[in-house]
Amino acid sequence: MVVPIMTIVDEDEKIDEEKQRAQVDYVIVGGVTGILTFGSNGEFYMLEEDEMEHGLRIIVDRTAGRVPVYFGIGAINAKKCCRLAKMAVANGTAAVSVLQPMFLKPTHDELFLHFKTIAGSIPDTPVLLYNNPGRVGYALTPPLVDELAHQMPNIVGMKDTSGDITLTEEFIRRTRDVGVPYRPSLPTPAGAARDGFVRTMTAAGLL
């Protein structure tokens, strides 16, 4: 189970290092097999890049290799996404999760290039697609996911929070042959099968 954790800030909206470290210990003692930083719960949209790097270093340091750390990317601009991805890898993340661009409604080709560019910037690091239509206003499509899964070797999985079981089943059908079997180094999210490309999200909000 990979849990998305909050970014703890003080009254001046600066990351509270002591409380952030305590939260990491709390979830690890609770039995998680991985931590996702700067997802929706981590309020990535409120933080500058240097603040994210500072917070990530705190979290990676505190995990001390006990569980892998994932890094959530939700920027609109592909260049910024690539910068964040490279920064995350340089600071010890095991994988990154990339949300489709919000506010915009890109075409199939534009979205393909967006995700391909980000994954290509960190070719040796696992990348998860993150389909969250409720927050961005549109869903990733089965043909797009199919194309990315089969053409980009480091795009190894997907977090789907669409709530559309038919859509999720179609993602699974199209990507079953390139699914990544469960292994401790890349934990399977809660509520999902132990193999296959698509990982689903539980009602509790766990990756």
mmCIF file of C-alpha atoms in Angstrom:
data_model
loop_
_atom_site.group_PDB
_atom_site.id
_atom_site.type_symbol
_atom_site.label_atom_id
_atom_site.label_comp_id
_atom_site.label_asym_id
_atom_site.label_seq_id
_atom_site.Cartn_x
_atom_site.Cartn_y
_atom_site.Cartn_z
ATOM 1 C CA MET A 1 0.000 0.000 0.000
ATOM 2 C CA VAL A 2 1.400 3.373 -1.067
ATOM 3 C CA VAL A 3 -0.049 6.253 0.930
ATOM 4 C CA PRO A 4 -0.151 9.879 -0.260
ATOM 5 C CA ILE A 5 0.995 12.006 2.653
ATOM 6 C CA MET A 6 0.313 15.628 3.503
ATOM 7 C CA THR A 7 2.898 18.367 3.353
ATOM 8 C CA ILE A 8 3.065 19.734 6.900
ATOM 9 C CA VAL A 9 3.557 23.498 7.137
ATOM 10 C CA ASP A 10 3.806 25.883 10.076
ATOM 11 C CA GLU A 11 1.942 29.154 10.663
ATOM 12 C CA ASP A 12 4.289 30.886 8.220
ATOM 13 C CA GLU A 13 3.494 28.279 5.544
ATOM 14 C CA LYS A 14 7.013 26.870 5.683
ATOM 15 C CA ILE A 15 7.528 23.111 5.810
ATOM 16 C CA ASP A 16 7.595 21.960 9.427
ATOM 17 C CA GLU A 17 10.507 19.529 9.372
ATOM 18 C CA GLU A 18 9.867 17.978 12.775
ATOM 19 C CA LYS A 19 6.207 17.244 12.058
ATOM 20 C CA GLN A 20 6.963 16.078 8.524
ATOM 21 C CA ARG A 21 9.447 13.548 9.866
ATOM 22 C CA ALA A 22 6.938 12.434 12.507
ATOM 23 C CA GLN A 23 4.324 11.828 9.815
ATOM 24 C CA VAL A 24 6.746 9.671 7.821
ATOM 25 C CA ASP A 25 7.442 7.550 10.891
ATOM 26 C CA TYR A 26 3.722 7.302 11.649
ATOM 27 C CA VAL A 27 2.729 5.879 8.259
ATOM 28 C CA ILE A 28 5.695 3.510 8.093
ATOM 29 C CA VAL A 29 4.925 2.131 11.555
ATOM 30 C CA GLY A 30 1.328 1.801 10.339
ATOM 31 C CA GLY A 31 2.462 -0.655 7.678
ATOM 32 C CA VAL A 32 2.665 1.209 4.369
ATOM 33 C CA THR A 33 4.946 -0.181 1.677
ATOM 34 C CA GLY A 34 5.558 3.176 0.020
ATOM 35 C CA ILE A 35 4.994 6.928 0.371
ATOM 36 C CA LEU A 36 3.713 9.321 -2.297
ATOM 37 C CA THR A 37 4.861 12.897 -1.824
ATOM 38 C CA PHE A 38 3.255 16.003 -3.336
ATOM 39 C CA GLY A 39 0.118 14.383 -4.647
ATOM 40 C CA SER A 40 -3.272 16.035 -4.135
ATOM 41 C CA ASN A 41 -3.014 15.525 -0.364
ATOM 42 C CA GLY A 42 0.446 17.068 -0.499
ATOM 43 C CA GLU A 43 -0.970 20.216 -2.144
ATOM 44 C CA PHE A 44 1.661 20.369 -4.885
ATOM 45 C CA TYR A 45 -0.147 23.357 -6.387
ATOM 46 C CA MET A 46 0.680 25.486 -3.325
ATOM 47 C CA LEU A 47 4.429 24.905 -3.299
ATOM 48 C CA GLU A 48 7.372 26.340 -5.183
ATOM 49 C CA GLU A 49 9.926 23.983 -6.712
ATOM 50 C CA ASP A 50 12.561 24.717 -4.087
ATOM 51 C CA GLU A 51 10.029 24.008 -1.320
ATOM 52 C CA MET A 52 9.187 20.681 -2.925
ATOM 53 C CA GLU A 53 12.852 19.762 -3.092
ATOM 54 C CA HIS A 54 13.350 20.717 0.542
ATOM 55 C CA GLY A 55 10.341 18.666 1.620
ATOM 56 C CA LEU A 56 11.356 15.701 -0.515
ATOM 57 C CA ARG A 57 14.829 15.643 1.005
ATOM 58 C CA ILE A 58 13.309 15.577 4.481
ATOM 59 C CA ILE A 59 10.995 12.702 3.590
ATOM 60 C CA VAL A 60 13.627 10.620 1.779
ATOM 61 C CA ASP A 61 16.058 11.151 4.625
ATOM 62 C CA ARG A 62 13.494 10.078 7.201
ATOM 63 C CA THR A 63 12.416 6.968 5.340
ATOM 64 C CA ALA A 64 16.085 5.914 5.352
ATOM 65 C CA GLY A 65 15.379 3.215 2.799
ATOM 66 C CA ARG A 66 12.606 1.620 4.856
ATOM 67 C CA VAL A 67 10.076 2.132 2.042
ATOM 68 C CA PRO A 68 10.351 3.613 -1.457
ATOM 69 C CA VAL A 69 9.277 7.220 -1.992
ATOM 70 C CA TYR A 70 7.167 8.273 -4.966
ATOM 71 C CA PHE A 71 7.006 11.870 -6.208
ATOM 72 C CA GLY A 72 3.784 13.379 -7.567
ATOM 73 C CA ILE A 73 3.959 15.775 -10.524
ATOM 74 C CA GLY A 74 0.974 17.929 -11.411
ATOM 75 C CA ALA A 75 2.437 20.855 -13.349
ATOM 76 C CA ILE A 76 0.853 21.913 -16.629
ATOM 77 C CA ASN A 77 4.056 22.786 -18.475
ATOM 78 C CA ALA A 78 6.078 19.810 -19.726
ATOM 79 C CA LYS A 79 9.397 21.594 -19.136
ATOM 80 C CA LYS A 80 8.500 22.140 -15.501
ATOM 81 C CA CYS A 81 7.368 18.518 -15.199
ATOM 82 C CA CYS A 82 10.735 17.384 -16.554
ATOM 83 C CA ARG A 83 12.590 19.632 -14.125
ATOM 84 C CA LEU A 84 10.594 18.245 -11.226
ATOM 85 C CA ALA A 85 11.081 14.665 -12.415
ATOM 86 C CA LYS A 86 14.859 15.079 -12.662
ATOM 87 C CA MET A 87 14.968 16.802 -9.286
ATOM 88 C CA ALA A 88 12.963 13.979 -7.719
ATOM 89 C CA VAL A 89 15.268 11.315 -9.131
ATOM 90 C CA ALA A 90 18.351 13.230 -8.006
ATOM 91 C CA ASN A 91 16.941 13.256 -4.482
ATOM 92 C CA GLY A 92 16.222 9.551 -4.220
ATOM 93 C CA THR A 93 12.680 8.877 -5.380
ATOM 94 C CA ALA A 94 11.887 5.376 -6.625
ATOM 95 C CA ALA A 95 9.213 6.472 -9.121
ATOM 96 C CA VAL A 96 7.169 9.455 -10.224
ATOM 97 C CA SER A 97 3.420 9.796 -10.750
ATOM 98 C CA VAL A 98 2.329 12.267 -13.444
ATOM 99 C CA LEU A 99 -1.127 13.871 -13.522
ATOM 100 C CA GLN A 100 -2.551 14.925 -16.881
ATOM 101 C CA PRO A 101 -2.404 18.724 -17.371
ATOM 102 C CA MET A 102 -5.281 20.557 -15.723
ATOM 103 C CA PHE A 103 -7.175 23.569 -17.113
ATOM 104 C CA LEU A 104 -6.233 22.644 -20.698
ATOM 105 C CA LYS A 105 -7.877 19.952 -22.822
ATOM 106 C CA PRO A 106 -5.012 18.625 -24.972
ATOM 107 C CA THR A 107 -5.489 16.419 -28.010
ATOM 108 C CA HIS A 108 -4.413 12.779 -28.090
ATOM 109 C CA ASP A 109 -1.143 13.677 -29.826
ATOM 110 C CA GLU A 110 -0.420 16.548 -27.437
ATOM 111 C CA LEU A 111 -0.984 14.356 -24.390
ATOM 112 C CA PHE A 112 1.137 11.575 -25.845
ATOM 113 C CA LEU A 113 4.008 13.996 -26.420
ATOM 114 C CA HIS A 114 3.560 15.458 -22.921
ATOM 115 C CA PHE A 115 3.882 12.111 -21.143
ATOM 116 C CA LYS A 116 6.526 10.808 -23.559
ATOM 117 C CA THR A 117 8.686 13.887 -22.943
ATOM 118 C CA ILE A 118 8.474 13.550 -19.169
ATOM 119 C CA ALA A 119 9.167 9.810 -19.173
ATOM 120 C CA GLY A 120 12.010 10.325 -21.628
ATOM 121 C CA SER A 121 13.665 12.827 -19.311
ATOM 122 C CA ILE A 122 14.124 10.104 -16.649
ATOM 123 C CA PRO A 123 14.463 6.922 -18.764
ATOM 124 C CA ASP A 124 15.770 4.743 -15.930
ATOM 125 C CA THR A 125 13.025 5.645 -13.446
ATOM 126 C CA PRO A 126 9.523 4.096 -13.328
ATOM 127 C CA VAL A 127 6.705 6.467 -14.283
ATOM 128 C CA LEU A 128 3.032 6.085 -13.406
ATOM 129 C CA LEU A 129 0.272 7.834 -15.335
ATOM 130 C CA TYR A 130 -2.323 9.439 -13.070
ATOM 131 C CA ASN A 131 -5.851 9.657 -14.487
ATOM 132 C CA ASN A 132 -7.921 12.070 -12.390
ATOM 133 C CA PRO A 133 -10.771 13.456 -14.529
ATOM 134 C CA GLY A 134 -12.624 14.799 -11.498
ATOM 135 C CA ARG A 135 -9.844 17.334 -10.893
ATOM 136 C CA VAL A 136 -8.685 18.184 -14.420
ATOM 137 C CA GLY A 137 -11.955 18.016 -16.362
ATOM 138 C CA TYR A 138 -11.186 15.198 -18.786
ATOM 139 C CA ALA A 139 -10.053 11.576 -18.698
ATOM 140 C CA LEU A 140 -7.128 9.793 -20.267
ATOM 141 C CA THR A 141 -8.414 7.566 -23.069
ATOM 142 C CA PRO A 142 -7.753 3.847 -23.580
ATOM 143 C CA PRO A 143 -5.987 4.418 -26.953
ATOM 144 C CA LEU A 144 -3.640 6.952 -25.353
ATOM 145 C CA VAL A 145 -2.810 4.724 -22.392
ATOM 146 C CA ASP A 146 -2.355 1.772 -24.753
ATOM 147 C CA GLU A 147 0.097 3.739 -26.909
ATOM 148 C CA LEU A 148 2.111 5.063 -23.966
ATOM 149 C CA ALA A 149 2.250 1.663 -22.253
ATOM 150 C CA HIS A 150 3.581 -0.041 -25.350
ATOM 151 C CA GLN A 151 5.984 2.640 -26.573
ATOM 152 C CA MET A 152 7.588 3.979 -23.388
ATOM 153 C CA PRO A 153 9.325 1.192 -21.443
ATOM 154 C CA ASN A 154 9.569 3.163 -18.205
ATOM 155 C CA ILE A 155 5.858 4.016 -18.120
ATOM 156 C CA VAL A 156 5.074 0.966 -16.026
ATOM 157 C CA GLY A 157 1.704 1.614 -14.440
ATOM 158 C CA MET A 158 -1.270 3.834 -13.908
ATOM 159 C CA LYS A 159 -3.287 5.222 -11.037
ATOM 160 C CA ASP A 160 -6.927 5.522 -12.121
ATOM 161 C CA THR A 161 -9.322 7.574 -9.992
ATOM 162 C CA SER A 162 -12.017 7.953 -12.629
ATOM 163 C CA GLY A 163 -14.533 5.821 -10.756
ATOM 164 C CA ASP A 164 -15.613 4.460 -14.154
ATOM 165 C CA ILE A 165 -15.284 0.693 -13.882
ATOM 166 C CA THR A 166 -15.893 0.180 -17.598
ATOM 167 C CA LEU A 167 -13.062 2.579 -18.420
ATOM 168 C CA THR A 168 -10.753 0.949 -15.881
ATOM 169 C CA GLU A 169 -11.502 -2.486 -17.328
ATOM 170 C CA GLU A 170 -10.644 -1.231 -20.801
ATOM 171 C CA PHE A 171 -7.331 0.177 -19.555
ATOM 172 C CA ILE A 172 -6.583 -3.238 -18.035
ATOM 173 C CA ARG A 173 -7.598 -5.133 -21.184
ATOM 174 C CA ARG A 174 -5.351 -3.049 -23.402
ATOM 175 C CA THR A 175 -2.278 -3.095 -21.151
ATOM 176 C CA ARG A 176 -2.371 -6.533 -19.560
ATOM 177 C CA ASP A 177 0.512 -7.752 -21.703
ATOM 178 C CA VAL A 178 2.837 -5.002 -20.456
ATOM 179 C CA GLY A 179 1.839 -5.072 -16.809
ATOM 180 C CA VAL A 180 4.501 -5.037 -14.132
ATOM 181 C CA PRO A 181 4.175 -7.907 -11.617
ATOM 182 C CA TYR A 182 4.071 -6.950 -7.966
ATOM 183 C CA ARG A 183 7.456 -6.498 -6.370
ATOM 184 C CA PRO A 184 8.415 -4.790 -3.105
ATOM 185 C CA SER A 185 10.590 -2.209 -4.865
ATOM 186 C CA LEU A 186 7.545 -0.866 -6.727
ATOM 187 C CA PRO A 187 4.614 -1.479 -4.374
ATOM 188 C CA THR A 188 1.167 -2.294 -5.667
ATOM 189 C CA PRO A 189 -1.358 0.349 -4.585
ATOM 190 C CA ALA A 190 -4.196 -0.565 -2.268
ATOM 191 C CA GLY A 191 -7.277 -2.150 -3.755
ATOM 192 C CA ALA A 192 -5.527 -3.381 -6.891
ATOM 193 C CA ALA A 193 -4.621 -6.718 -8.355
ATOM 194 C CA ARG A 194 -1.051 -7.881 -7.816
ATOM 195 C CA ASP A 195 -0.147 -7.637 -11.476
ATOM 196 C CA GLY A 196 -1.057 -5.700 -14.587
ATOM 197 C CA PHE A 197 -0.480 -2.116 -15.675
ATOM 198 C CA VAL A 198 -3.471 -0.379 -14.107
ATOM 199 C CA ARG A 199 -3.638 0.338 -10.396
ATOM 200 C CA THR A 200 -6.870 1.622 -8.918
ATOM 201 C CA MET A 201 -7.620 3.957 -6.041
ATOM 202 C CA THR A 202 -9.721 3.030 -3.026
ATOM 203 C CA ALA A 203 -12.424 5.246 -1.562
ATOM 204 C CA ALA A 204 -10.081 6.051 1.292
ATOM 205 C CA GLY A 205 -7.812 7.881 -1.104
ATOM 206 C CA LEU A 206 -4.893 5.478 -1.139
ATOM 207 C CA LEU A 207 -2.723 5.160 -4.198
#
